[in-house]
């Protein structure tokens, strides 16, 4: 899936993701660089609404929802869970979807 296709698909689902606790969503990795292959997953990190209780079960539910809706593997994490040594690079290359 191209960068433009992935971001468009996520924009269409922004309301559902917000309703599930995402305050913002970002695409990173090969999709953000528009280098994704046909078999690539989509790497996404979210900022969680600080006023909402959000658990690992919520994250897994969101990941499953996106995988089913988009028909591709989704690697979903929160910004705070990004690897500390990679976080700055990931944030620089990330594209904010909403």
mmCIF file of C-alpha atoms in Angstrom:
data_model
loop_
_atom_site.group_PDB
_atom_site.id
_atom_site.type_symbol
_atom_site.label_atom_id
_atom_site.label_comp_id
_atom_site.label_asym_id
_atom_site.label_seq_id
_atom_site.Cartn_x
_atom_site.Cartn_y
_atom_site.Cartn_z
ATOM 1 C CA UNK A 1 0.000 0.000 0.000
ATOM 2 C CA UNK A 2 1.403 3.406 -0.923
ATOM 3 C CA UNK A 3 1.847 6.229 1.560
ATOM 4 C CA UNK A 4 -1.080 8.151 0.061
ATOM 5 C CA UNK A 5 -3.354 5.099 0.111
ATOM 6 C CA UNK A 6 -2.461 4.277 3.713
ATOM 7 C CA UNK A 7 -2.966 7.813 4.977
ATOM 8 C CA UNK A 8 -6.274 8.125 3.105
ATOM 9 C CA UNK A 9 -7.512 4.847 4.607
ATOM 10 C CA UNK A 10 -6.558 5.999 8.091
ATOM 11 C CA UNK A 11 -8.134 9.438 7.642
ATOM 12 C CA UNK A 12 -11.393 7.687 6.718
ATOM 13 C CA UNK A 13 -11.226 5.810 10.032
ATOM 14 C CA UNK A 14 -10.059 8.715 12.210
ATOM 15 C CA UNK A 15 -13.386 9.070 14.019
ATOM 16 C CA UNK A 16 -13.416 5.394 15.011
ATOM 17 C CA UNK A 17 -9.798 5.596 16.180
ATOM 18 C CA UNK A 18 -10.517 8.742 18.193
ATOM 19 C CA UNK A 19 -13.564 7.083 19.726
ATOM 20 C CA UNK A 20 -11.263 4.225 20.771
ATOM 21 C CA UNK A 21 -8.775 6.572 22.476
ATOM 22 C CA UNK A 22 -6.327 7.803 19.828
ATOM 23 C CA UNK A 23 -5.720 11.545 19.984
ATOM 24 C CA UNK A 24 -3.376 11.506 16.973
ATOM 25 C CA UNK A 25 -2.018 8.869 14.576
ATOM 26 C CA UNK A 26 1.253 8.773 12.652
ATOM 27 C CA UNK A 27 2.548 6.495 9.890
ATOM 28 C CA UNK A 28 6.273 5.729 9.918
ATOM 29 C CA UNK A 29 8.733 3.272 8.405
ATOM 30 C CA UNK A 30 8.624 2.083 4.811
ATOM 31 C CA UNK A 31 5.074 3.334 4.294
ATOM 32 C CA UNK A 32 5.989 6.875 5.394
ATOM 33 C CA UNK A 33 9.001 6.797 3.057
ATOM 34 C CA UNK A 34 6.736 5.465 0.278
ATOM 35 C CA UNK A 35 8.999 2.414 -0.019
ATOM 36 C CA UNK A 36 6.489 -0.211 1.105
ATOM 37 C CA UNK A 37 6.329 -3.441 -0.866
ATOM 38 C CA UNK A 38 3.169 -5.371 -1.555
ATOM 39 C CA UNK A 39 3.834 -7.586 1.486
ATOM 40 C CA UNK A 40 4.853 -4.759 3.848
ATOM 41 C CA UNK A 41 2.990 -4.002 7.024
ATOM 42 C CA UNK A 42 1.977 -0.477 7.993
ATOM 43 C CA UNK A 43 3.810 0.954 10.998
ATOM 44 C CA UNK A 44 1.641 3.309 13.053
ATOM 45 C CA UNK A 45 2.061 4.990 16.393
ATOM 46 C CA UNK A 46 -0.626 6.879 18.232
ATOM 47 C CA UNK A 47 -0.839 9.506 20.919
ATOM 48 C CA UNK A 48 -3.379 8.408 23.492
ATOM 49 C CA UNK A 49 -5.985 10.844 24.775
ATOM 50 C CA UNK A 50 -4.650 11.658 28.270
ATOM 51 C CA UNK A 51 -8.174 12.031 29.629
ATOM 52 C CA UNK A 52 -9.076 8.492 28.724
ATOM 53 C CA UNK A 53 -8.242 5.175 30.313
ATOM 54 C CA UNK A 54 -6.347 3.176 27.667
ATOM 55 C CA UNK A 55 -5.070 -0.377 28.092
ATOM 56 C CA UNK A 56 -3.171 -2.979 26.132
ATOM 57 C CA UNK A 57 -6.529 -4.538 25.267
ATOM 58 C CA UNK A 58 -7.608 -1.232 23.708
ATOM 59 C CA UNK A 59 -4.411 -1.145 21.638
ATOM 60 C CA UNK A 60 -4.858 -4.747 20.464
ATOM 61 C CA UNK A 61 -8.487 -4.052 19.584
ATOM 62 C CA UNK A 62 -7.465 -1.022 17.549
ATOM 63 C CA UNK A 63 -4.770 -3.034 15.768
ATOM 64 C CA UNK A 64 -7.212 -5.820 14.897
ATOM 65 C CA UNK A 65 -9.783 -3.301 13.675
ATOM 66 C CA UNK A 66 -7.231 -1.667 11.355
ATOM 67 C CA UNK A 67 -5.906 -5.000 10.077
ATOM 68 C CA UNK A 68 -9.425 -6.146 9.191
ATOM 69 C CA UNK A 69 -10.441 -2.823 7.655
ATOM 70 C CA UNK A 70 -7.288 -2.244 5.597
ATOM 71 C CA UNK A 71 -6.560 -5.869 4.733
ATOM 72 C CA UNK A 72 -2.855 -5.585 5.587
ATOM 73 C CA UNK A 73 -0.771 -6.290 8.670
ATOM 74 C CA UNK A 74 -0.623 -3.351 11.062
ATOM 75 C CA UNK A 75 2.196 -2.745 13.533
ATOM 76 C CA UNK A 76 0.567 -0.411 16.064
ATOM 77 C CA UNK A 77 2.129 1.109 19.149
ATOM 78 C CA UNK A 78 1.867 4.204 21.286
ATOM 79 C CA UNK A 79 4.399 7.026 21.064
ATOM 80 C CA UNK A 80 5.474 6.333 24.642
ATOM 81 C CA UNK A 81 6.213 2.700 23.730
ATOM 82 C CA UNK A 82 8.581 3.521 20.864
ATOM 83 C CA UNK A 83 12.099 2.228 21.476
ATOM 84 C CA UNK A 84 14.033 5.049 23.193
ATOM 85 C CA UNK A 85 17.055 4.720 20.878
ATOM 86 C CA UNK A 86 14.882 4.858 17.754
ATOM 87 C CA UNK A 87 12.208 7.281 18.914
ATOM 88 C CA UNK A 88 13.770 10.529 17.630
ATOM 89 C CA UNK A 89 14.370 9.046 14.167
ATOM 90 C CA UNK A 90 10.872 7.568 14.006
ATOM 91 C CA UNK A 91 9.303 10.873 15.044
ATOM 92 C CA UNK A 92 11.316 12.765 12.385
ATOM 93 C CA UNK A 93 10.197 10.506 9.548
ATOM 94 C CA UNK A 94 6.609 10.029 10.736
ATOM 95 C CA UNK A 95 3.671 11.503 8.854
ATOM 96 C CA UNK A 96 0.770 12.699 10.967
ATOM 97 C CA UNK A 97 -2.509 11.305 9.682
ATOM 98 C CA UNK A 98 -4.775 13.108 12.147
#
